mmCIF file of C-alpha atoms in Angstrom:
data_model
loop_
_atom_site.group_PDB
_atom_site.id
_atom_site.type_symbol
_atom_site.label_atom_id
_atom_site.label_comp_id
_atom_site.label_asym_id
_atom_site.label_seq_id
_atom_site.Cartn_x
_atom_site.Cartn_y
_atom_site.Cartn_z
ATOM 1 C CA UNK A 1 -11.965 -28.847 -19.769
ATOM 2 C CA UNK A 2 -14.053 -26.795 -16.771
ATOM 3 C CA UNK A 3 -10.991 -23.874 -17.283
ATOM 4 C CA UNK A 4 -11.495 -23.711 -20.059
ATOM 5 C CA UNK A 5 -15.515 -22.930 -20.342
ATOM 6 C CA UNK A 6 -14.221 -19.858 -18.215
ATOM 7 C CA UNK A 7 -12.418 -18.655 -20.744
ATOM 8 C CA UNK A 8 -14.938 -18.843 -23.342
ATOM 9 C CA UNK A 9 -17.935 -17.692 -20.669
ATOM 10 C CA UNK A 10 -20.000 -15.097 -22.713
ATOM 11 C CA UNK A 11 -21.188 -13.199 -19.413
ATOM 12 C CA UNK A 12 -16.918 -11.940 -19.128
ATOM 13 C CA UNK A 13 -17.028 -10.161 -21.815
ATOM 14 C CA UNK A 14 -18.706 -7.583 -20.192
ATOM 15 C CA UNK A 15 -16.141 -7.750 -17.114
ATOM 16 C CA UNK A 16 -14.404 -4.676 -16.577
ATOM 17 C CA UNK A 17 -12.200 -6.363 -13.286
ATOM 18 C CA UNK A 18 -11.038 -8.874 -12.781
ATOM 19 C CA UNK A 19 -8.780 -11.675 -10.685
ATOM 20 C CA UNK A 20 -7.420 -14.443 -12.030
ATOM 21 C CA UNK A 21 -7.187 -17.829 -8.720
ATOM 22 C CA UNK A 22 -4.090 -19.550 -8.708
ATOM 23 C CA UNK A 23 -4.807 -22.798 -10.633
ATOM 24 C CA UNK A 24 -2.245 -24.515 -8.577
ATOM 25 C CA UNK A 25 -4.097 -25.587 -5.646
ATOM 26 C CA UNK A 26 -7.206 -27.411 -7.171
ATOM 27 C CA UNK A 27 -6.893 -31.975 -7.036
ATOM 28 C CA UNK A 28 -6.773 -32.311 -10.648
ATOM 29 C CA UNK A 29 -4.833 -30.990 -12.728
ATOM 30 C CA UNK A 30 -6.259 -28.731 -14.808
ATOM 31 C CA UNK A 31 -3.293 -26.843 -16.949
ATOM 32 C CA UNK A 32 -2.709 -22.744 -17.091
ATOM 33 C CA UNK A 33 -5.098 -19.572 -18.347
ATOM 34 C CA UNK A 34 -5.086 -20.339 -22.202
ATOM 35 C CA UNK A 35 -2.821 -23.224 -22.578
ATOM 36 C CA UNK A 36 -5.116 -23.920 -25.295
ATOM 37 C CA UNK A 37 -4.520 -20.678 -27.465
ATOM 38 C CA UNK A 38 -6.859 -18.567 -27.104
ATOM 39 C CA UNK A 39 -9.646 -17.076 -30.127
ATOM 40 C CA UNK A 40 -8.550 -13.421 -29.658
ATOM 41 C CA UNK A 41 -11.485 -11.823 -28.239
ATOM 42 C CA UNK A 42 -11.984 -12.961 -24.704
ATOM 43 C CA UNK A 43 -12.412 -10.159 -21.881
ATOM 44 C CA UNK A 44 -12.539 -7.731 -24.417
ATOM 45 C CA UNK A 45 -13.786 -5.379 -21.525
ATOM 46 C CA UNK A 46 -10.926 -5.609 -19.013
ATOM 47 C CA UNK A 47 -9.336 -2.365 -17.434
ATOM 48 C CA UNK A 48 -8.501 -3.757 -14.184
ATOM 49 C CA UNK A 49 -6.923 -8.129 -13.587
ATOM 50 C CA UNK A 50 -5.604 -9.071 -10.929
ATOM 51 C CA UNK A 51 -2.498 -11.857 -11.814
ATOM 52 C CA UNK A 52 -2.490 -15.286 -9.857
ATOM 53 C CA UNK A 53 1.039 -15.642 -6.154
ATOM 54 C CA UNK A 54 2.220 -18.180 -8.406
ATOM 55 C CA UNK A 55 2.171 -16.656 -12.126
ATOM 56 C CA UNK A 56 4.648 -18.886 -14.724
ATOM 57 C CA UNK A 57 6.326 -16.352 -16.781
ATOM 58 C CA UNK A 58 4.572 -17.872 -20.019
ATOM 59 C CA UNK A 59 0.582 -17.842 -18.044
ATOM 60 C CA UNK A 60 1.657 -13.961 -19.191
ATOM 61 C CA UNK A 61 2.886 -14.422 -22.487
ATOM 62 C CA UNK A 62 -0.111 -15.971 -23.309
ATOM 63 C CA UNK A 63 -2.379 -13.192 -21.688
ATOM 64 C CA UNK A 64 -0.547 -10.698 -22.773
ATOM 65 C CA UNK A 65 -0.845 -11.437 -26.346
ATOM 66 C CA UNK A 66 -3.957 -11.388 -26.591
ATOM 67 C CA UNK A 67 -6.024 -7.266 -27.361
ATOM 68 C CA UNK A 68 -7.790 -6.202 -24.149
ATOM 69 C CA UNK A 69 -3.870 -6.022 -22.688
ATOM 70 C CA UNK A 70 -3.067 -3.107 -24.186
ATOM 71 C CA UNK A 71 -5.801 -1.127 -22.932
ATOM 72 C CA UNK A 72 -4.806 -1.890 -19.210
ATOM 73 C CA UNK A 73 -5.359 0.476 -16.831
ATOM 74 C CA UNK A 74 -4.737 -1.568 -13.732
ATOM 75 C CA UNK A 75 -2.705 -4.444 -13.008
ATOM 76 C CA UNK A 76 -1.669 -6.726 -10.583
ATOM 77 C CA UNK A 77 0.970 -8.718 -11.068
ATOM 78 C CA UNK A 78 3.646 -10.789 -9.288
ATOM 79 C CA UNK A 79 7.362 -11.397 -9.838
ATOM 80 C CA UNK A 80 7.992 -14.707 -7.664
ATOM 81 C CA UNK A 81 8.819 -17.269 -9.784
ATOM 82 C CA UNK A 82 10.711 -15.924 -12.830
ATOM 83 C CA UNK A 83 11.397 -12.018 -12.381
ATOM 84 C CA UNK A 84 13.376 -11.805 -15.408
ATOM 85 C CA UNK A 85 10.930 -12.620 -17.725
ATOM 86 C CA UNK A 86 8.456 -10.731 -16.183
ATOM 87 C CA UNK A 87 10.448 -7.996 -15.435
ATOM 88 C CA UNK A 88 10.949 -8.713 -19.432
ATOM 89 C CA UNK A 89 7.561 -8.622 -20.496
ATOM 90 C CA UNK A 90 5.901 -6.001 -18.500
ATOM 91 C CA UNK A 91 8.913 -3.923 -20.569
ATOM 92 C CA UNK A 92 8.150 -4.960 -23.614
ATOM 93 C CA UNK A 93 4.547 -4.933 -23.179
ATOM 94 C CA UNK A 94 2.946 -2.565 -20.754
ATOM 95 C CA UNK A 95 0.434 -1.422 -21.231
ATOM 96 C CA UNK A 96 -0.120 2.644 -22.975
ATOM 97 C CA UNK A 97 -2.574 3.666 -20.592
ATOM 98 C CA UNK A 98 -1.305 2.824 -17.380
ATOM 99 C CA UNK A 99 -2.802 4.177 -14.126
ATOM 100 C CA UNK A 100 -2.762 1.379 -10.762
ATOM 101 C CA UNK A 101 0.299 -1.778 -10.892
ATOM 102 C CA UNK A 102 0.872 -3.659 -7.781
ATOM 103 C CA UNK A 103 4.522 -5.118 -8.216
ATOM 104 C CA UNK A 104 4.480 -8.151 -5.603
ATOM 105 C CA UNK A 105 6.952 -10.136 -4.336
ATOM 106 C CA UNK A 106 8.067 -12.834 -2.236
ATOM 107 C CA UNK A 107 11.134 -11.120 -0.389
ATOM 108 C CA UNK A 108 13.762 -12.316 -2.003
ATOM 109 C CA UNK A 109 16.640 -9.234 -2.135
ATOM 110 C CA UNK A 110 17.341 -10.054 -6.446
ATOM 111 C CA UNK A 111 13.847 -9.760 -8.128
ATOM 112 C CA UNK A 112 14.547 -6.418 -8.974
ATOM 113 C CA UNK A 113 17.670 -6.881 -9.831
ATOM 114 C CA UNK A 114 18.296 -4.937 -13.715
ATOM 115 C CA UNK A 115 15.207 -3.552 -13.082
ATOM 116 C CA UNK A 116 16.246 -0.064 -14.635
ATOM 117 C CA UNK A 117 15.215 -0.602 -17.865
ATOM 118 C CA UNK A 118 10.961 -1.918 -16.987
ATOM 119 C CA UNK A 119 10.959 0.993 -14.832
ATOM 120 C CA UNK A 120 12.101 3.627 -17.806
ATOM 121 C CA UNK A 121 9.603 2.026 -19.362
ATOM 122 C CA UNK A 122 6.715 2.371 -16.785
ATOM 123 C CA UNK A 123 8.177 6.580 -16.301
ATOM 124 C CA UNK A 124 6.439 6.069 -20.033
ATOM 125 C CA UNK A 125 2.418 5.949 -18.682
ATOM 126 C CA UNK A 126 -0.195 8.031 -16.853
ATOM 127 C CA UNK A 127 -0.080 5.793 -14.166
ATOM 128 C CA UNK A 128 -1.466 7.483 -10.501
ATOM 129 C CA UNK A 129 -0.941 4.460 -7.805
ATOM 130 C CA UNK A 130 2.122 1.945 -7.381
ATOM 131 C CA UNK A 131 1.535 -0.402 -4.677
ATOM 132 C CA UNK A 132 5.531 -2.023 -4.099
ATOM 133 C CA UNK A 133 4.588 -5.724 -2.519
ATOM 134 C CA UNK A 134 7.445 -7.433 -0.740
ATOM 135 C CA UNK A 135 10.218 -5.937 -3.717
ATOM 136 C CA UNK A 136 12.883 -5.000 -1.038
ATOM 137 C CA UNK A 137 13.818 -2.696 -3.334
ATOM 138 C CA UNK A 138 16.787 -0.609 -4.042
ATOM 139 C CA UNK A 139 15.784 3.987 -4.740
ATOM 140 C CA UNK A 140 17.767 3.819 -7.620
ATOM 141 C CA UNK A 141 15.689 1.440 -10.090
ATOM 142 C CA UNK A 142 12.695 3.523 -9.169
ATOM 143 C CA UNK A 143 14.335 7.006 -9.877
ATOM 144 C CA UNK A 144 13.115 7.324 -13.241
ATOM 145 C CA UNK A 145 9.136 6.985 -12.158
ATOM 146 C CA UNK A 146 9.945 9.884 -10.002
ATOM 147 C CA UNK A 147 11.896 11.957 -12.599
ATOM 148 C CA UNK A 148 11.330 15.496 -14.147
ATOM 149 C CA UNK A 149 10.083 13.730 -17.618
ATOM 150 C CA UNK A 150 8.193 11.108 -16.222
ATOM 151 C CA UNK A 151 4.487 11.412 -17.897
ATOM 152 C CA UNK A 152 3.449 9.239 -14.249
ATOM 153 C CA UNK A 153 1.092 11.368 -11.739
ATOM 154 C CA UNK A 154 1.018 9.395 -8.322
ATOM 155 C CA UNK A 155 -1.344 9.829 -6.048
ATOM 156 C CA UNK A 156 -0.827 6.695 -3.914
ATOM 157 C CA UNK A 157 1.695 4.861 -3.327
ATOM 158 C CA UNK A 158 2.986 2.101 -0.850
ATOM 159 C CA UNK A 159 5.870 0.436 -0.380
ATOM 160 C CA UNK A 160 5.658 -2.879 2.175
ATOM 161 C CA UNK A 161 8.867 -4.369 2.317
ATOM 162 C CA UNK A 162 11.264 -2.378 1.983
ATOM 163 C CA UNK A 163 12.318 1.801 2.731
ATOM 164 C CA UNK A 164 14.878 3.692 3.756
ATOM 165 C CA UNK A 165 16.006 7.329 3.593
ATOM 166 C CA UNK A 166 17.382 6.764 -0.585
ATOM 167 C CA UNK A 167 13.099 5.625 -1.732
ATOM 168 C CA UNK A 168 11.922 8.855 0.775
ATOM 169 C CA UNK A 169 14.681 11.983 -0.585
ATOM 170 C CA UNK A 170 12.549 10.540 -4.212
ATOM 171 C CA UNK A 171 8.824 10.642 -3.426
ATOM 172 C CA UNK A 172 9.325 13.651 -1.550
ATOM 173 C CA UNK A 173 10.711 15.786 -3.414
ATOM 174 C CA UNK A 174 9.485 14.179 -6.543
ATOM 175 C CA UNK A 175 7.660 16.838 -9.094
ATOM 176 C CA UNK A 176 5.097 14.072 -10.070
ATOM 177 C CA UNK A 177 4.309 13.427 -5.984
ATOM 178 C CA UNK A 178 3.098 17.113 -4.860
ATOM 179 C CA UNK A 179 -0.361 15.117 -5.447
ATOM 180 C CA UNK A 180 0.076 12.671 -3.574
ATOM 181 C CA UNK A 181 -2.977 11.725 -2.081
ATOM 182 C CA UNK A 182 -2.889 8.276 -0.172
ATOM 183 C CA UNK A 183 1.143 7.042 0.677
ATOM 184 C CA UNK A 184 1.315 3.320 2.650
ATOM 185 C CA UNK A 185 4.491 2.689 4.139
ATOM 186 C CA UNK A 186 5.442 -0.937 5.609
ATOM 187 C CA UNK A 187 8.712 -1.893 6.709
ATOM 188 C CA UNK A 188 10.934 -2.590 9.442
ATOM 189 C CA UNK A 189 11.498 0.502 10.492
ATOM 190 C CA UNK A 190 11.606 3.460 9.828
ATOM 191 C CA UNK A 191 15.353 5.365 11.200
ATOM 192 C CA UNK A 192 15.604 8.997 11.327
ATOM 193 C CA UNK A 193 17.563 9.642 7.941
ATOM 194 C CA UNK A 194 14.125 8.503 6.469
ATOM 195 C CA UNK A 195 11.786 10.044 8.783
ATOM 196 C CA UNK A 196 13.984 13.770 8.550
ATOM 197 C CA UNK A 197 13.773 12.990 4.243
ATOM 198 C CA UNK A 198 10.636 11.923 4.526
ATOM 199 C CA UNK A 199 8.802 14.696 6.987
ATOM 200 C CA UNK A 200 10.647 17.812 4.668
ATOM 201 C CA UNK A 201 8.163 21.202 5.920
ATOM 202 C CA UNK A 202 7.095 21.855 2.677
ATOM 203 C CA UNK A 203 6.443 17.692 1.764
ATOM 204 C CA UNK A 204 2.719 16.317 1.446
ATOM 205 C CA UNK A 205 0.472 18.983 1.120
ATOM 206 C CA UNK A 206 -1.914 17.680 -0.927
ATOM 207 C CA UNK A 207 -1.700 13.956 0.993
ATOM 208 C CA UNK A 208 -4.958 12.615 2.843
ATOM 209 C CA UNK A 209 -3.896 9.949 3.910
ATOM 210 C CA UNK A 210 -0.861 8.667 5.643
ATOM 211 C CA UNK A 211 -0.050 4.738 6.624
ATOM 212 C CA UNK A 212 2.914 3.399 8.350
ATOM 213 C CA UNK A 213 3.295 0.481 9.593
ATOM 214 C CA UNK A 214 7.241 0.029 11.227
ATOM 215 C CA UNK A 215 8.483 -2.150 13.805
ATOM 216 C CA UNK A 216 10.011 0.778 14.905
ATOM 217 C CA UNK A 217 10.547 5.036 15.327
ATOM 218 C CA UNK A 218 12.329 6.634 17.654
ATOM 219 C CA UNK A 219 10.597 10.037 18.703
ATOM 220 C CA UNK A 220 12.858 11.736 16.182
ATOM 221 C CA UNK A 221 10.805 10.045 13.752
ATOM 222 C CA UNK A 222 7.601 11.577 15.565
ATOM 223 C CA UNK A 223 8.908 15.283 15.408
ATOM 224 C CA UNK A 224 10.794 15.628 11.870
ATOM 225 C CA UNK A 225 6.655 14.401 11.104
ATOM 226 C CA UNK A 226 4.669 16.709 13.157
ATOM 227 C CA UNK A 227 7.515 19.393 11.270
ATOM 228 C CA UNK A 228 5.777 18.737 8.470
ATOM 229 C CA UNK A 229 4.132 22.131 7.771
ATOM 230 C CA UNK A 230 2.213 21.557 5.475
ATOM 231 C CA UNK A 231 0.641 17.501 6.491
ATOM 232 C CA UNK A 232 -2.563 17.368 7.540
ATOM 233 C CA UNK A 233 -4.078 13.990 7.237
ATOM 234 C CA UNK A 234 -7.210 13.256 8.033
ATOM 235 C CA UNK A 235 -6.628 9.687 7.973
ATOM 236 C CA UNK A 236 -3.280 8.170 9.894
ATOM 237 C CA UNK A 237 -3.133 4.737 10.918
ATOM 238 C CA UNK A 238 0.150 4.491 12.560
ATOM 239 C CA UNK A 239 2.199 0.649 14.065
ATOM 240 C CA UNK A 240 5.014 1.719 15.909
ATOM 241 C CA UNK A 241 8.065 0.373 18.920
ATOM 242 C CA UNK A 242 9.954 2.812 20.272
ATOM 243 C CA UNK A 243 7.684 6.059 20.720
ATOM 244 C CA UNK A 244 7.616 7.308 24.385
ATOM 245 C CA UNK A 245 4.504 9.037 25.472
ATOM 246 C CA UNK A 246 5.737 12.776 25.903
ATOM 247 C CA UNK A 247 7.165 12.407 21.497
ATOM 248 C CA UNK A 248 2.650 10.949 21.249
ATOM 249 C CA UNK A 249 2.119 14.272 23.627
ATOM 250 C CA UNK A 250 3.912 16.627 20.571
ATOM 251 C CA UNK A 251 3.273 15.441 17.645
ATOM 252 C CA UNK A 252 -1.032 15.287 18.874
ATOM 253 C CA UNK A 253 -1.256 18.875 20.247
ATOM 254 C CA UNK A 254 1.010 19.905 16.330
ATOM 255 C CA UNK A 255 -0.670 21.520 12.534
ATOM 256 C CA UNK A 256 -0.422 18.335 11.776
ATOM 257 C CA UNK A 257 -3.325 16.529 13.621
ATOM 258 C CA UNK A 258 -6.181 19.972 13.152
ATOM 259 C CA UNK A 259 -8.111 17.571 9.776
ATOM 260 C CA UNK A 260 -8.022 13.826 11.672
ATOM 261 C CA UNK A 261 -11.173 12.125 11.314
ATOM 262 C CA UNK A 262 -9.024 8.912 12.085
ATOM 263 C CA UNK A 263 -6.673 7.787 13.655
ATOM 264 C CA UNK A 264 -4.793 4.617 14.561
ATOM 265 C CA UNK A 265 -2.507 3.695 17.144
ATOM 266 C CA UNK A 266 -0.147 0.862 17.936
ATOM 267 C CA UNK A 267 2.294 0.373 20.102
ATOM 268 C CA UNK A 268 4.246 -2.376 20.197
ATOM 269 C CA UNK A 269 6.208 -3.173 23.138
ATOM 270 C CA UNK A 270 9.906 -3.337 22.205
ATOM 271 C CA UNK A 271 13.325 -4.766 24.679
ATOM 272 C CA UNK A 272 15.037 -1.674 23.409
ATOM 273 C CA UNK A 273 12.539 1.005 25.711
ATOM 274 C CA UNK A 274 9.766 0.600 28.354
ATOM 275 C CA UNK A 275 6.234 -0.388 27.027
ATOM 276 C CA UNK A 276 3.932 3.067 26.170
ATOM 277 C CA UNK A 277 1.403 4.046 28.908
ATOM 278 C CA UNK A 278 -2.052 4.805 27.003
ATOM 279 C CA UNK A 279 -2.628 7.926 29.884
ATOM 280 C CA UNK A 280 -5.895 10.016 30.418
ATOM 281 C CA UNK A 281 -3.219 12.897 29.211
ATOM 282 C CA UNK A 282 -3.069 12.115 25.445
ATOM 283 C CA UNK A 283 -6.867 10.185 25.317
ATOM 284 C CA UNK A 284 -7.419 14.177 26.225
ATOM 285 C CA UNK A 285 -5.465 15.013 23.517
ATOM 286 C CA UNK A 286 -7.201 13.038 21.064
ATOM 287 C CA UNK A 287 -10.270 13.681 22.319
ATOM 288 C CA UNK A 288 -9.640 18.203 21.663
ATOM 289 C CA UNK A 289 -9.067 16.886 18.292
ATOM 290 C CA UNK A 290 -10.932 19.368 16.750
ATOM 291 C CA UNK A 291 -12.828 16.540 14.196
ATOM 292 C CA UNK A 292 -12.294 13.028 15.014
ATOM 293 C CA UNK A 293 -15.251 11.202 14.529
ATOM 294 C CA UNK A 294 -13.189 7.212 14.630
ATOM 295 C CA UNK A 295 -10.329 6.095 17.149
ATOM 296 C CA UNK A 296 -8.201 2.677 17.375
ATOM 297 C CA UNK A 297 -5.902 2.156 20.062
ATOM 298 C CA UNK A 298 -3.671 -0.406 21.492
ATOM 299 C CA UNK A 299 -0.860 0.291 23.084
ATOM 300 C CA UNK A 300 0.773 -2.677 25.654
ATOM 301 C CA UNK A 301 -0.736 -0.627 29.290
ATOM 302 C CA UNK A 302 -4.349 1.686 28.442
ATOM 303 C CA UNK A 303 -5.384 4.386 31.619
ATOM 304 C CA UNK A 304 -8.083 3.686 32.860
ATOM 305 C CA UNK A 305 -9.056 7.319 33.062
ATOM 306 C CA UNK A 306 -7.902 7.285 29.527
ATOM 307 C CA UNK A 307 -10.801 4.502 28.060
ATOM 308 C CA UNK A 308 -12.949 7.272 30.352
ATOM 309 C CA UNK A 309 -11.937 10.157 28.460
ATOM 310 C CA UNK A 310 -12.655 8.850 25.652
ATOM 311 C CA UNK A 311 -15.499 7.361 25.061
ATOM 312 C CA UNK A 312 -17.045 10.495 26.922
ATOM 313 C CA UNK A 313 -15.462 12.434 22.735
ATOM 314 C CA UNK A 314 -18.125 14.642 21.614
ATOM 315 C CA UNK A 315 -17.548 14.314 18.504
ATOM 316 C CA UNK A 316 -15.927 10.875 18.643
ATOM 317 C CA UNK A 317 -17.945 8.287 16.769
ATOM 318 C CA UNK A 318 -16.681 5.285 16.866
ATOM 319 C CA UNK A 319 -13.075 3.991 20.042
ATOM 320 C CA UNK A 320 -11.805 1.455 20.146
ATOM 321 C CA UNK A 321 -9.277 1.141 23.344
ATOM 322 C CA UNK A 322 -7.124 -1.962 24.137
ATOM 323 C CA UNK A 323 -4.302 -3.133 26.163
ATOM 324 C CA UNK A 324 -2.196 -5.501 26.388
ATOM 325 C CA UNK A 325 0.584 -7.197 28.791
ATOM 326 C CA UNK A 326 3.142 -9.053 26.083
ATOM 327 C CA UNK A 327 3.012 -6.340 23.404
ATOM 328 C CA UNK A 328 3.042 -9.433 21.050
ATOM 329 C CA UNK A 329 -0.343 -8.025 19.215
ATOM 330 C CA UNK A 330 -0.672 -5.577 16.555
ATOM 331 C CA UNK A 331 -4.545 -4.757 16.856
ATOM 332 C CA UNK A 332 -6.476 -2.071 14.010
ATOM 333 C CA UNK A 333 -6.848 -2.551 10.617
ATOM 334 C CA UNK A 334 -3.615 -3.949 10.753
ATOM 335 C CA UNK A 335 -2.038 -7.209 11.991
ATOM 336 C CA UNK A 336 1.249 -6.924 11.533
ATOM 337 C CA UNK A 337 1.903 -9.720 8.456
ATOM 338 C CA UNK A 338 -0.881 -8.931 5.637
ATOM 339 C CA UNK A 339 -0.997 -6.698 3.128
ATOM 340 C CA UNK A 340 -2.346 -3.622 3.212
ATOM 341 C CA UNK A 341 -4.644 -2.317 0.433
ATOM 342 C CA UNK A 342 -7.825 -0.277 -0.392
ATOM 343 C CA UNK A 343 -10.940 -2.570 -1.282
ATOM 344 C CA UNK A 344 -10.658 -1.922 -5.079
ATOM 345 C CA UNK A 345 -7.364 -1.330 -5.060
ATOM 346 C CA UNK A 346 -6.871 -1.782 -8.176
ATOM 347 C CA UNK A 347 -9.976 -1.000 -10.056
ATOM 348 C CA UNK A 348 -9.354 2.531 -11.922
#
């Protein structure tokens, strides 16, 4: 009864962004959304909808039949259950003016099997923000989104859980990603081939926010990013293992860092490499960046003088420099597991 009353609350007719909770966690079963049907006028002004993680395909079918669905501009949908049915419904009922989409998976390798027709349909929408979270997508089904004929004009992309050289080539070479402003990559490793393809010299002239949360990145990958001549983000968040002090120093000296106002770096430890030490020399390079105002550093070892350099930096208004012994933790805005996303992710 409580769920049905909620579905018909008059105030929801004025709501534009709505996040639906899962209904499976309550002590007493409450049924699924609109299990008894709908009047057809519910949630008339909703333009941004985030659906529960454990979403059943029949629930999605009922929601997609409501008039507001076709007017959605932002959508977050889960593939954890009945992914094939969900993808088929997304193909047949994709809102024509969709601007923001998040597809959430469980990490299964087959969750996007047969997804090509769905992405072909999505390519005919004015999509600007795309997040693929824990889906491990192959690059092939995504190609329609980045084809010259696609209507998509990406401003924000996030690949959380699967990213390789094929994905990198798609993104870096796509005309509809030339004005990309935000890029997030959360992956087990950003290998040299992927980094080299992603940070081609002429890529990302409009990128202002770059977040790389990878458990393994080599000095060669860092060098490729430093050589990306058009790349000059204002915000850079980097979590990686196996980087050397020398590679980080060369990166901080490169033009890519000239516009940074926020820099967050976490050097995780790896058995394959000597743990990085955040030295006073690195700190001086950071403190010398002309626009840097906020710094976060986490490393297995931090020299005392490095803390003092950052503390005394004339331009640095906020700093958090931390050391840890075993390298088991990641500090800052990402804890190594929690999906990354900005506030109000799908309100457009």
